Every structure is written in C-alpha cells, then in structure tokens.
Amino acid sequence: MVRIRNIFLTLTGIVIMVSCATVQQEETDTRDLSYLYNPLRNPMHPRYQIYNASNDLSELTIKFFTNDLYFSEANPEGVPNAELAIIYRLFDMSQGRVAIDTGFFKISVRKEERHRQYTYTIPMKASSGSKYEAELVIRDLIRNTRIHAHLPFDKTSELSRNNFRVRGHFNKIELFNPVLRPNEFINLLYRYETDSLFIMFFEPDDESPIPPSMLIPARSIDTEPEDIAALAYSDTLPLMFPRRGIYMCTTDTNRTEGFTFFNFGDEFPGMSEPESMIDPLIYLANEDQVREMRNSDRVKVALDDFWLDITGNVERSRELIRIYYNRVLYANYFFTSYKEGWRTDRGMIYIIYGPPDKVYKTPGGERWGYQKKEVRKGWGIRYKVEDDFLYFSFNNRDNPFASNDYILLRSESVTSYWDEAIRSWRSGIVFRLDNPSGI
C-alpha cells in the first residue's frame, strides 16, 4: 500500500517515500499521449533529471516553471498556491519491463516573488546492474489536467550519464538540459572518485532523414572522436564548449560512455537568421535548390523568393513561414537527441504532417497516428462513420550520446502520402490528411 503525503514546497523539496514493491509483468501502455507533442494541449513543460545517488538509490528531480503552474488563492491561508499530484511507477527494463516500485505524492507550491522555477526531488529504490524506466504522471489538481513522461535511466555502468550532475559555474544552479550555449560555463559533478577527465569531441551530425517512402536502412552513429582533451578533474572545474558539435565527458577513452553536451549554435532551438532557416527546407526542396540558396550572394532574398514562388503573395508567405518554422522550433524542443530535433525522423514527420492526432508509447518505441478523412459506411440513413488513421512507428535506438533517439520503421505496406504532402506545401497549403483542401 502506498501512503499519500502532503508536502509543502517553496523552492526545493525532497521527501521520504513509502513504496509498494510488488513485482508483476506489465502490459504495453496504449493510452493516447498526443497532447505531449501539441503545444496547445500541453499545459506544463517540466524538466526531468535522474541521478544515481548510490548503488541502491536514484533521485528523480523535476523542475517546474512558474508560467506553467496555476496559482490560486482559494485556500485557508489566502496565498497563491499551486496544487500538484505526482504518481510514478518504476520498471526494471532488464527483466522485460517488470514493475518494481510505485509512489504517490501530493505537493503544494507556494508562489515566491522573483522565482521563475521550483524543483522537487523523489528518491527511487533502484539497484545497480539494471536499466530502468520511470513512468511519471503529474496532475494539476486545480485545473484538472495531467501530463505523462517516460524517463529511462541506466545503472549498469559507472560511466552511465546518470552518474553525473551538471550545474552552472557561476550561479551553482543545477542544469537539466545538456544543450549549452557557446559561451556558457558549467561544472560537471561525477559520482565516483577520479583524477582525470577526458573530453571527446565529435563533429555534429548534419544529415537530414530521408522521406518515409524510401526503404533505406538508418545510418549508423559515428562514434570515432575527432579530438580528445585530457584535464585534471575537479567538481569546480569550469567547462565551456565554444565549437558547434558533440562533447562527451568520460574517465575512460576506450569506452564511448559518459555525459554528453551539445552545442547546436547561437540560435538553437529557434531560427531567425536566413542562413540557418535554409537548411530545414530540405523537406520541401531538393538538395540543389537548398545548395543554391545557401550559396547565394543575397541569402535573404533567395529565401524570400522560395516562399513567394510557393504562395504567390507576401501575406500567405508570412503565414506559411510562421507555421513551418514554429514546427521546426517545437521539433527541436521535443525531439532533439544527438542532433537537432528537426533533423530527426520524428522531427521530419512532425514538420510535414503536424502534431500527431494519436501517440501511443510502447516499451522501446512510439506509434503516431494521423487521422484520415472520415469514411461513411452503409446506405441512406443506415450508415456509420469510421475513423481511419495513418500510423508511423518509431523505435528507440541505443545511442551513446542521447536516450531520445528514435528511428522510423519503414515498410512497403505503409502508404505515407509523402508526395501528396510535399505537393500540398509546395502549392502553399499546409497539409493535413483529414483536410485535403488545406488550412
């Protein structure tokens, strides 16, 4: 039995949990989680981090942003509070996704002036030697909304990324995002004793995925470093990664394991300069057109002409640009792994088809559904309307740099409507399967 705890939270909270250690085989989760990738339907965007504090304990830390929380003064104290419930289930993935622990917590977050974020830490009983997944549900009790998260972590190696923590060098605030700005200084905290730290540099992967209609195997990940730097380790050592690329911090250069940082440039996750806005057009234009725009003496004019040729007028071009690059932005937010989110398989599908209408999480994968036109079956007044969906399936791939790397499963039996989608965009119409006349 799991006890319910009421926790008052200001800036940082940590609780002692009473857990239920039942062991049972868990079926695949088939709940629709499409709201996770739809900014209009997702009320909260917390950050998560899991740290292996010891051989038997891991800590799940959640960071809430003030703007994501709903504060109400309808309480006995008359102060602005947000009310949240957190439910988690812990699965041992090394045994076929066996449920080994659960926890339920109810927390109150008091709004503090000048504070933009709040953190909350949950200890989880997880022994060394296995890989795990924490399935999380966070409910906003005032708005009656909820979000889900599936968080993998690894306790099979001392060089697992979950054995590291990152904090700002100057403000000492814990960081949750491995994507750093070019001039950002950080400290890396390692759980084990070591005298040396090696930084392996890898060139960024700038390849874009191929269309889903092409049955070509996914490219392998390049794990050969371009350069290696050796440093005397200290948890106060200031680190900064000025060059665009991938930086793996490790204590053993013979293994591609450790904590990885990414530098995707000054503008990431957005795009505002014409030079950077050209590359994502690879889904709408061929390589020669993209190369010609990139090498133009007047890049902005070339970019404007591309969109004007599609729409025929300035206002329509502005609207199409807004939609397209908003999708690029959200693809970077949702799907970035060891490359920018827009360059991934999920990012490609998201940009061209839009946010999915259905998302099903499965152990080791995701399945997205896009609704087709409704089909009426029957005659006269005796008919029924059936929903039909185009599905894309993605498998999570083992990646030494990131856990968020998903590969599209390609099949001859799946009609992707890719050519129709590109023709629609190239005609100045945002493509949707259930809205062939455009938006």
Coordinates of N, CA, C and O in Angstrom, one line a residue, residues 50-213:
I50 N 17.5 12.4 -13.7 CA 17.6 11.2 -12.8 C 19.1 11.0 -12.5 O 19.9 10.9 -13.4
Y51 N 19.4 11.0 -11.2 CA 20.8 10.9 -10.8 C 20.9 9.6 -9.9 O 20.1 9.4 -9.0
N52 N 21.9 8.8 -10.2 CA 22.2 7.6 -9.4 C 23.0 8.0 -8.1 O 24.2 8.1 -8.1
A53 N 22.3 8.3 -7.0 CA 22.9 8.8 -5.8 C 23.7 7.7 -5.1 O 24.7 8.0 -4.4
S54 N 23.3 6.4 -5.2 CA 24.1 5.3 -4.6 C 23.8 4.0 -5.4 O 23.0 4.1 -6.3
N55 N 24.3 2.9 -4.9 CA 24.1 1.6 -5.6 C 22.6 1.2 -5.5 O 22.1 0.4 -6.3
D56 N 21.9 1.7 -4.5 CA 20.5 1.3 -4.2 C 19.5 2.4 -4.4 O 18.3 2.1 -4.3
L57 N 20.0 3.6 -4.7 CA 19.0 4.8 -4.7 C 19.3 5.7 -5.9 O 20.5 6.0 -6.2
S58 N 18.3 6.0 -6.6 CA 18.3 7.0 -7.6 C 17.4 8.2 -7.3 O 16.3 7.9 -6.7
E59 N 17.7 9.4 -7.7 CA 16.9 10.5 -7.4 C 16.3 11.1 -8.7 O 17.0 11.5 -9.6
L60 N 15.0 11.2 -8.7 CA 14.3 11.9 -9.8 C 14.0 13.3 -9.4 O 13.3 13.6 -8.4
T61 N 14.6 14.3 -10.1 CA 14.3 15.7 -9.8 C 13.5 16.3 -11.0 O 13.8 16.1 -12.1
I62 N 12.5 17.0 -10.6 CA 11.5 17.6 -11.5 C 11.6 19.2 -11.3 O 11.5 19.7 -10.2
K63 N 11.8 19.9 -12.4 CA 11.8 21.3 -12.4 C 10.6 21.9 -13.0 O 10.3 21.6 -14.2
F64 N 9.8 22.6 -12.3 CA 8.6 23.3 -12.8 C 8.9 24.8 -13.0 O 9.5 25.4 -12.2
F65 N 8.4 25.3 -14.1 CA 8.5 26.7 -14.4 C 7.3 27.4 -13.9 O 6.1 26.9 -14.1
T66 N 7.5 28.6 -13.4 CA 6.4 29.4 -12.8 C 5.2 29.6 -13.8 O 4.0 29.5 -13.4
N67 N 5.5 29.9 -15.0 CA 4.5 30.2 -16.0 C 3.7 28.9 -16.4 O 2.6 29.1 -16.9
D68 N 4.2 27.7 -16.1 CA 3.4 26.5 -16.3 C 2.4 26.2 -15.2 O 1.6 25.3 -15.4
L69 N 2.6 26.7 -14.1 CA 1.8 26.4 -12.9 C 0.6 27.3 -12.8 O 0.7 28.5 -13.1
Y70 N -0.5 26.8 -12.2 CA -1.7 27.6 -12.0 C -1.8 27.9 -10.5 O -2.0 27.0 -9.7
F71 N -1.6 29.1 -10.1 CA -1.6 29.5 -8.7 C -3.0 30.1 -8.3 O -3.5 30.9 -9.0
S72 N -3.5 29.6 -7.2 CA -4.8 30.0 -6.7 C -4.7 30.5 -5.3 O -4.0 29.9 -4.5
E73 N -5.5 31.5 -4.9 CA -5.5 32.0 -3.5 C -6.7 31.4 -2.8 O -7.0 31.8 -1.6
A74 N -7.4 30.5 -3.4 CA -8.6 29.8 -2.8 C -8.1 28.7 -1.8 O -8.3 27.5 -2.1
N75 N -7.5 29.1 -0.7 CA -7.1 28.2 0.3 C -7.1 28.9 1.7 O -7.3 30.2 1.7
P76 N -7.1 28.2 2.8 CA -7.2 28.8 4.1 C -6.2 30.0 4.4 O -6.6 30.9 5.1
E77 N -5.0 29.9 3.8 CA -4.0 30.9 4.1 C -4.2 32.1 3.2 O -3.7 33.2 3.5
G78 N -5.0 32.0 2.1 CA -5.2 33.1 1.2 C -3.9 33.5 0.4 O -3.8 34.6 0.0
V79 N -3.0 32.5 0.2 CA -1.8 32.8 -0.5 C -1.8 32.0 -1.8 O -2.4 31.0 -1.9
P80 N -1.1 32.5 -2.9 CA -1.1 31.8 -4.2 C -0.4 30.5 -4.1 O 0.8 30.5 -3.9
N81 N -1.1 29.4 -4.2 CA -0.6 28.1 -4.2 C -0.9 27.3 -5.5 O -2.1 27.5 -6.0
A82 N -0.1 26.5 -5.9 CA -0.4 25.5 -7.0 C -0.4 24.1 -6.3 O 0.4 23.8 -5.4
E83 N -1.4 23.3 -6.7 CA -1.6 22.0 -6.1 C -1.3 20.9 -7.2 O -2.0 20.9 -8.2
L84 N -0.4 20.1 -6.9 CA 0.0 19.0 -7.8 C 0.0 17.6 -7.2 O 0.2 17.5 -6.0
A85 N -0.3 16.6 -8.0 CA -0.1 15.3 -7.5 C 0.9 14.6 -8.5 O 0.8 14.8 -9.7
I86 N 1.8 13.8 -7.9 CA 2.8 13.1 -8.7 C 2.7 11.6 -8.4 O 2.8 11.2 -7.3
I87 N 2.6 10.9 -9.5 CA 2.5 9.4 -9.4 C 3.6 8.9 -10.3 O 3.8 9.3 -11.4
Y88 N 4.3 7.9 -9.8 CA 5.3 7.3 -10.6 C 5.3 5.8 -10.4 O 4.9 5.2 -9.4
R89 N 5.7 5.1 -11.5 CA 5.9 3.6 -11.5 C 7.3 3.4 -12.0 O 7.7 4.0 -13.0
L90 N 8.0 2.5 -11.3 CA 9.4 2.2 -11.7 C 9.4 0.8 -12.3 O 8.9 -0.2 -11.7
F91 N 10.0 0.7 -13.5 CA 10.1 -0.6 -14.2 C 11.6 -1.0 -14.4 O 12.4 -0.2 -14.7
D92 N 11.8 -2.3 -14.2 CA 13.1 -2.9 -14.5 C 13.1 -3.4 -15.9 O 12.4 -4.4 -16.3
M93 N 13.8 -2.6 -16.8 CA 13.7 -3.0 -18.2 C 14.6 -4.2 -18.6 O 14.5 -4.8 -19.6
S94 N 15.6 -4.5 -17.7 CA 16.4 -5.7 -17.9 C 15.7 -7.0 -17.8 O 16.2 -8.0 -18.2
Q95 N 14.5 -6.9 -17.2 CA 13.7 -8.1 -17.0 C 12.4 -8.1 -17.8 O 11.4 -8.8 -17.4
G96 N 12.4 -7.3 -18.9 CA 11.2 -7.3 -19.7 C 10.2 -6.3 -19.2 O 9.0 -6.6 -19.4
R97 N 10.5 -5.2 -18.7 CA 9.6 -4.2 -18.2 C 8.7 -4.7 -17.0 O 7.5 -4.7 -17.1
V98 N 9.4 -5.1 -16.0 CA 8.7 -5.6 -14.8 C 8.5 -4.4 -13.8 O 9.5 -3.7 -13.5
A99 N 7.3 -4.2 -13.3 CA 7.0 -3.1 -12.3 C 7.6 -3.5 -11.0 O 7.3 -4.6 -10.5
I100 N 8.5 -2.7 -10.4 CA 9.1 -3.0 -9.1 C 8.8 -2.0 -8.0 O 9.1 -2.2 -6.9
D101 N 8.3 -0.8 -8.4 CA 8.0 0.2 -7.3 C 7.0 1.2 -7.8 O 6.9 1.4 -9.0
T102 N 6.3 1.8 -6.9 CA 5.3 2.8 -7.2 C 5.4 3.9 -6.1 O 5.8 3.6 -5.0
G103 N 4.9 5.1 -6.4 CA 4.9 6.1 -5.4 C 3.8 7.2 -5.8 O 3.6 7.4 -7.0
F104 N 3.2 7.8 -4.8 CA 2.2 8.9 -5.0 C 2.5 10.0 -4.0 O 2.7 9.8 -2.8
F105 N 2.6 11.2 -4.5 CA 2.8 12.4 -3.7 C 1.9 13.5 -4.1 O 1.7 13.8 -5.2
K106 N 1.5 14.3 -3.1 CA 0.7 15.5 -3.3 C 1.5 16.6 -2.7 O 1.9 16.6 -1.6
I107 N 1.7 17.7 -3.6 CA 2.5 18.8 -3.2 C 1.8 20.1 -3.4 O 0.9 20.2 -4.2
S108 N 2.1 21.1 -2.5 CA 1.7 22.4 -2.7 C 2.9 23.3 -3.0 O 3.9 23.2 -2.3
V109 N 2.7 24.1 -4.0 CA 3.8 25.0 -4.4 C 3.4 26.5 -4.1 O 2.5 27.0 -4.7
R110 N 4.0 27.1 -3.2 CA 3.7 28.5 -2.9 C 4.5 29.4 -3.8 O 5.7 29.3 -4.0
K111 N 3.8 30.3 -4.4 CA 4.4 31.3 -5.3 C 5.3 32.2 -4.6 O 4.9 32.9 -3.6
E112 N 6.5 32.3 -5.0 CA 7.5 33.2 -4.5 C 7.9 34.3 -5.5 O 8.1 34.0 -6.7
E113 N 7.9 35.5 -5.1 CA 8.3 36.6 -6.0 C 9.7 36.4 -6.5 O 10.6 36.0 -5.7
R114 N 9.9 36.7 -7.8 CA 11.2 36.7 -8.4 C 11.8 35.3 -8.6 O 12.9 35.1 -9.0
H115 N 11.0 34.3 -8.3 CA 11.4 32.9 -8.6 C 10.7 32.4 -9.8 O 9.5 32.4 -9.9
R116 N 11.5 32.0 -10.8 CA 10.9 31.5 -12.1 C 10.8 30.0 -12.1 O 10.2 29.5 -13.1
Q117 N 11.3 29.3 -11.2 CA 11.3 27.8 -11.2 C 11.3 27.2 -9.8 O 11.8 27.8 -8.9
Y118 N 10.8 26.0 -9.7 CA 10.7 25.2 -8.5 C 11.2 23.8 -8.8 O 10.8 23.2 -9.8
T119 N 11.9 23.2 -7.9 CA 12.4 21.9 -8.1 C 11.9 21.0 -7.0 O 11.7 21.4 -5.8
Y120 N 11.7 19.7 -7.3 CA 11.1 18.7 -6.4 C 11.9 17.4 -6.7 O 12.0 17.0 -7.8
T121 N 12.3 16.7 -5.6 CA 13.1 15.5 -5.8 C 12.5 14.3 -5.1 O 12.0 14.4 -4.0
I122 N 12.4 13.2 -5.8 CA 11.8 12.0 -5.4 C 12.9 10.9 -5.3 O 13.5 10.6 -6.4
P123 N 13.2 10.3 -4.2 CA 14.1 9.1 -4.2 C 13.4 7.8 -4.7 O 12.3 7.6 -4.3
M124 N 14.1 7.1 -5.5 CA 13.6 5.8 -6.0 C 14.5 4.7 -5.7 O 15.8 4.8 -5.9
K125 N 14.0 3.6 -5.2 CA 14.8 2.4 -4.9 C 15.1 1.7 -6.2 O 14.2 1.0 -6.8
A126 N 16.4 1.8 -6.6 CA 16.8 1.1 -7.9 C 18.2 0.6 -7.7 O 19.1 1.3 -7.4
S127 N 18.4 -0.7 -7.8 CA 19.7 -1.4 -7.5 C 20.6 -1.3 -8.7 O 20.1 -1.3 -9.9
S128 N 21.9 -1.3 -8.5 CA 22.8 -1.4 -9.6 C 22.7 -2.7 -10.4 O 22.3 -3.7 -9.9
G129 N 23.1 -2.6 -11.7 CA 23.1 -3.8 -12.5 C 22.0 -3.9 -13.5 O 21.9 -4.8 -14.3
S130 N 21.0 -2.9 -13.5 CA 19.9 -3.0 -14.4 C 19.7 -1.6 -15.1 O 20.1 -0.6 -14.6
K131 N 18.9 -1.7 -16.2 CA 18.3 -0.5 -16.8 C 16.9 -0.3 -16.4 O 16.2 -1.3 -16.3
Y132 N 16.5 0.9 -16.2 CA 15.1 1.2 -15.6 C 14.4 2.2 -16.5 O 15.0 2.9 -17.3
E133 N 13.1 2.3 -16.3 CA 12.3 3.4 -16.8 C 11.3 3.8 -15.7 O 10.6 3.0 -15.1
A134 N 11.3 5.1 -15.5 CA 10.3 5.7 -14.6 C 9.1 6.3 -15.4 O 9.4 7.2 -16.2
E135 N 7.9 5.8 -15.2 CA 6.8 6.3 -15.8 C 6.1 7.3 -14.9 O 5.7 6.9 -13.8
L136 N 5.9 8.5 -15.3 CA 5.5 9.6 -14.4 C 4.2 10.2 -14.9 O 4.0 10.4 -16.1
V137 N 3.3 10.4 -13.9 CA 2.1 11.2 -14.2 C 2.0 12.4 -13.2 O 2.1 12.2 -12.0
I138 N 1.9 13.6 -13.8 CA 1.8 14.8 -13.0 C 0.4 15.4 -13.2 O 0.1 15.7 -14.3
R139 N -0.3 15.6 -12.1 CA -1.7 16.1 -12.3 C -1.7 17.5 -11.6 O -1.2 17.7 -10.5
D140 N -2.3 18.5 -12.4 CA -2.6 19.8 -11.8 C -4.0 19.7 -11.2 O -5.0 19.5 -11.9
L141 N -4.1 19.7 -9.9 CA -5.3 19.4 -9.2 C -6.3 20.6 -9.3 O -7.5 20.4 -9.1
I142 N -5.8 21.8 -9.6 CA -6.7 22.9 -9.7 C -7.3 23.0 -11.1 O -8.5 23.1 -11.3
R143 N -6.5 22.8 -12.1 CA -7.0 22.8 -13.5 C -7.5 21.5 -14.0 O -8.1 21.4 -15.0
N144 N -7.3 20.4 -13.2 CA -7.7 19.1 -13.5 C -7.1 18.6 -14.9 O -7.8 18.1 -15.8
T145 N -5.8 18.9 -15.0 CA -5.1 18.4 -16.2 C -4.0 17.5 -15.8 O -3.6 17.5 -14.6
R146 N -3.4 16.8 -16.7 CA -2.3 15.9 -16.3 C -1.4 15.7 -17.5 O -1.8 15.9 -18.7
I147 N -0.1 15.4 -17.2 CA 0.8 15.0 -18.3 C 1.6 13.8 -17.9 O 1.6 13.4 -16.7
H148 N 2.1 13.1 -18.9 CA 2.9 11.9 -18.7 C 4.3 12.0 -19.1 O 4.6 12.9 -20.0
A149 N 5.2 11.2 -18.6 CA 6.6 11.2 -19.0 C 7.1 9.8 -18.8 O 6.8 9.1 -17.9
H150 N 8.0 9.4 -19.7 CA 8.7 8.1 -19.6 C 10.2 8.4 -19.6 O 10.7 8.9 -20.6
L151 N 10.8 8.1 -18.5 CA 12.2 8.5 -18.3 C 13.1 7.3 -18.1 O 13.1 6.7 -17.0
P152 N 13.9 7.0 -19.1 CA 14.8 5.8 -18.9 C 16.1 6.3 -18.1 O 16.5 7.4 -18.2
F153 N 16.7 5.3 -17.4 CA 18.0 5.6 -16.7 C 18.7 4.3 -16.6 O 18.1 3.2 -16.6
D154 N 20.0 4.4 -16.4 CA 20.9 3.2 -16.5 C 21.8 3.1 -15.3 O 22.4 4.0 -14.9
K155 N 21.8 1.9 -14.7 CA 22.6 1.6 -13.5 C 23.5 0.4 -13.8 O 23.9 -0.3 -12.9
T156 N 23.8 0.2 -15.1 CA 24.7 -1.0 -15.4 C 26.1 -0.6 -15.5 O 27.0 -1.5 -15.6
S157 N 26.5 0.7 -15.5 CA 27.9 1.1 -15.8 C 28.2 2.3 -14.9 O 27.3 3.2 -14.7
E158 N 29.4 2.4 -14.4 CA 29.9 3.6 -13.7 C 30.0 4.8 -14.5 O 30.1 5.9 -14.0
L159 N 30.0 4.6 -15.9 CA 30.1 5.8 -16.8 C 28.7 6.1 -17.4 O 28.6 6.9 -18.3
S160 N 27.6 5.6 -16.8 CA 26.3 6.0 -17.3 C 26.1 7.5 -17.1 O 26.6 8.1 -16.1
R161 N 25.4 8.1 -18.0 CA 25.2 9.6 -17.9 C 24.4 9.9 -16.6 O 24.5 11.1 -16.1
N162 N 23.7 8.9 -16.0 CA 23.0 9.2 -14.8 C 23.9 9.2 -13.6 O 23.4 9.5 -12.4
N163 N 25.2 9.0 -13.7 CA 26.1 9.2 -12.6 C 26.8 10.5 -12.6 O 27.7 10.8 -11.8
F164 N 26.3 11.4 -13.4 CA 26.8 12.8 -13.5 C 25.7 13.8 -13.2 O 24.5 13.6 -13.4
R165 N 26.1 14.9 -12.6 CA 25.2 16.1 -12.5 C 25.9 17.3 -13.0 O 27.1 17.4 -13.0
V166 N 25.1 18.3 -13.4 CA 25.6 19.5 -14.1 C 25.1 20.7 -13.3 O 23.9 20.7 -13.0
R167 N 25.9 21.7 -13.1 CA 25.4 22.9 -12.5 C 26.2 24.1 -13.2 O 27.3 24.0 -13.7
G168 N 25.5 25.3 -13.1 CA 26.2 26.5 -13.6 C 27.4 26.8 -12.8 O 27.4 26.7 -11.6
H169 N 28.5 27.2 -13.5 CA 29.7 27.5 -12.8 C 29.6 28.7 -11.9 O 30.2 28.7 -10.8
F170 N 28.9 29.7 -12.3 CA 28.8 31.0 -11.6 C 27.6 31.0 -10.6 O 27.8 31.4 -9.4
N171 N 26.5 30.5 -11.0 CA 25.3 30.6 -10.1 C 25.1 29.3 -9.3 O 24.2 29.3 -8.4
K172 N 25.8 28.2 -9.7 CA 25.7 27.0 -9.0 C 24.3 26.3 -9.0 O 24.0 25.4 -8.2
I173 N 23.5 26.7 -10.0 CA 22.1 26.2 -10.2 C 22.2 24.9 -11.0 O 22.9 24.9 -12.0
E174 N 21.5 23.9 -10.6 CA 21.6 22.6 -11.3 C 20.9 22.8 -12.7 O 19.9 23.4 -12.8
L175 N 21.6 22.2 -13.7 CA 21.1 22.3 -15.1 C 20.5 21.0 -15.5 O 21.0 19.9 -15.2
F176 N 19.4 21.1 -16.3 CA 18.7 19.9 -16.7 C 18.8 19.6 -18.2 O 18.4 18.6 -18.7
N177 N 19.4 20.6 -18.9 CA 19.5 20.5 -20.4 C 20.9 20.3 -20.8 O 21.7 21.2 -20.5
P178 N 21.3 19.3 -21.5 CA 22.7 19.1 -22.0 C 23.0 20.0 -23.1 O 24.2 20.0 -23.6
V179 N 22.1 20.7 -23.7 CA 22.3 21.6 -24.8 C 22.8 22.9 -24.2 O 22.0 23.6 -23.5
L180 N 24.0 23.3 -24.5 CA 24.6 24.5 -23.9 C 24.8 25.6 -25.0 O 25.0 25.3 -26.1
R181 N 24.8 26.8 -24.5 CA 25.1 28.0 -25.4 C 26.7 28.0 -25.5 O 27.4 27.5 -24.7
P182 N 27.1 28.6 -26.6 CA 28.6 28.6 -26.9 C 29.4 29.2 -25.8 O 30.6 28.9 -25.6
N183 N 28.9 30.2 -25.0 CA 29.7 30.9 -24.0 C 29.2 30.5 -22.6 O 29.5 31.3 -21.6
E184 N 28.6 29.4 -22.4 CA 28.0 29.0 -21.1 C 29.1 28.2 -20.4 O 29.5 27.1 -20.9
F185 N 29.4 28.5 -19.1 CA 30.3 27.8 -18.3 C 29.6 26.9 -17.3 O 28.6 27.4 -16.7
I186 N 30.0 25.7 -17.2 CA 29.3 24.7 -16.3 C 30.4 24.0 -15.4 O 31.6 24.0 -15.8
N187 N 29.9 23.3 -14.4 CA 30.7 22.4 -13.6 C 30.0 21.0 -13.8 O 28.8 20.9 -13.8
L188 N 30.9 20.0 -13.9 CA 30.4 18.6 -14.0 C 30.7 17.8 -12.8 O 31.9 17.7 -12.4
L189 N 29.7 17.3 -12.1 CA 29.9 16.6 -10.9 C 29.8 15.1 -11.1 O 28.7 14.6 -11.7
Y190 N 30.8 14.3 -10.8 CA 30.8 12.9 -11.0 C 30.7 12.1 -9.7 O 31.3 12.5 -8.7
R191 N 29.9 11.1 -9.7 CA 29.6 10.4 -8.5 C 30.8 9.7 -7.9 O 31.0 9.5 -6.7
Y192 N 31.8 9.2 -8.8 CA 32.9 8.4 -8.3 C 34.2 9.3 -8.2 O 34.3 10.3 -8.8
E193 N 35.1 8.7 -7.5 CA 36.4 9.4 -7.4 C 37.2 9.3 -8.7 O 37.3 8.2 -9.3
T194 N 37.8 10.3 -9.2 CA 38.7 10.3 -10.4 C 39.6 11.5 -10.4 O 39.3 12.6 -9.8
D195 N 40.8 11.3 -10.9 CA 41.7 12.4 -11.0 C 41.7 13.1 -12.4 O 42.1 14.2 -12.6
S196 N 41.2 12.3 -13.4 CA 41.3 12.8 -14.8 C 39.9 12.8 -15.4 O 39.0 12.0 -15.2
L197 N 39.7 13.8 -16.3 CA 38.5 13.9 -17.1 C 38.9 14.1 -18.6 O 39.8 14.9 -18.9
F198 N 38.3 13.2 -19.5 CA 38.6 13.3 -20.9 C 37.4 13.9 -21.6 O 36.3 13.4 -21.3
I199 N 37.6 14.8 -22.5 CA 36.6 15.3 -23.3 C 36.8 14.9 -24.8 O 37.8 15.3 -25.4
M200 N 35.9 14.1 -25.3 CA 36.0 13.6 -26.6 C 35.0 14.5 -27.5 O 33.8 14.6 -27.2
F201 N 35.6 15.1 -28.6 CA 34.8 15.9 -29.5 C 34.4 15.1 -30.7 O 35.3 14.5 -31.4
F202 N 33.1 15.3 -31.1 CA 32.6 14.6 -32.3 C 32.0 15.7 -33.2 O 31.3 16.6 -32.7
E203 N 32.2 15.6 -34.5 CA 31.6 16.5 -35.4 C 30.1 16.4 -35.3 O 29.6 15.3 -35.1
P204 N 29.3 17.5 -35.5 CA 27.9 17.4 -35.5 C 27.4 16.6 -36.6 O 28.0 16.6 -37.7
D205 N 26.3 15.9 -36.4 CA 25.6 15.1 -37.5 C 24.6 16.0 -38.2 O 23.6 16.2 -37.7
D206 N 25.0 16.5 -39.4 CA 24.1 17.4 -40.1 C 23.3 16.7 -41.2 O 22.7 17.4 -42.0
E207 N 23.3 15.4 -41.2 CA 22.5 14.7 -42.2 C 21.0 14.8 -41.8 O 20.6 14.6 -40.7
S208 N 20.2 15.0 -42.8 CA 18.7 15.0 -42.6 C 18.2 13.7 -43.0 O 18.7 13.0 -43.8
P209 N 17.0 13.3 -42.4 CA 16.5 11.9 -42.7 C 15.9 11.9 -44.1 O 15.5 12.9 -44.6
I210 N 15.8 10.7 -44.6 CA 15.2 10.6 -46.0 C 13.7 10.4 -45.8 O 13.2 10.1 -44.7
P211 N 12.9 10.7 -46.9 CA 11.5 10.6 -46.8 C 11.0 9.2 -46.3 O 11.7 8.2 -46.6
P212 N 9.9 9.1 -45.7 CA 9.4 7.8 -45.2 C 9.0 6.8 -46.3 O 9.0 5.6 -46.0
S213 N 8.9 7.3 -47.5 CA 8.5 6.4 -48.6 C 9.7 5.6 -49.1 O 9.6 4.7 -49.9

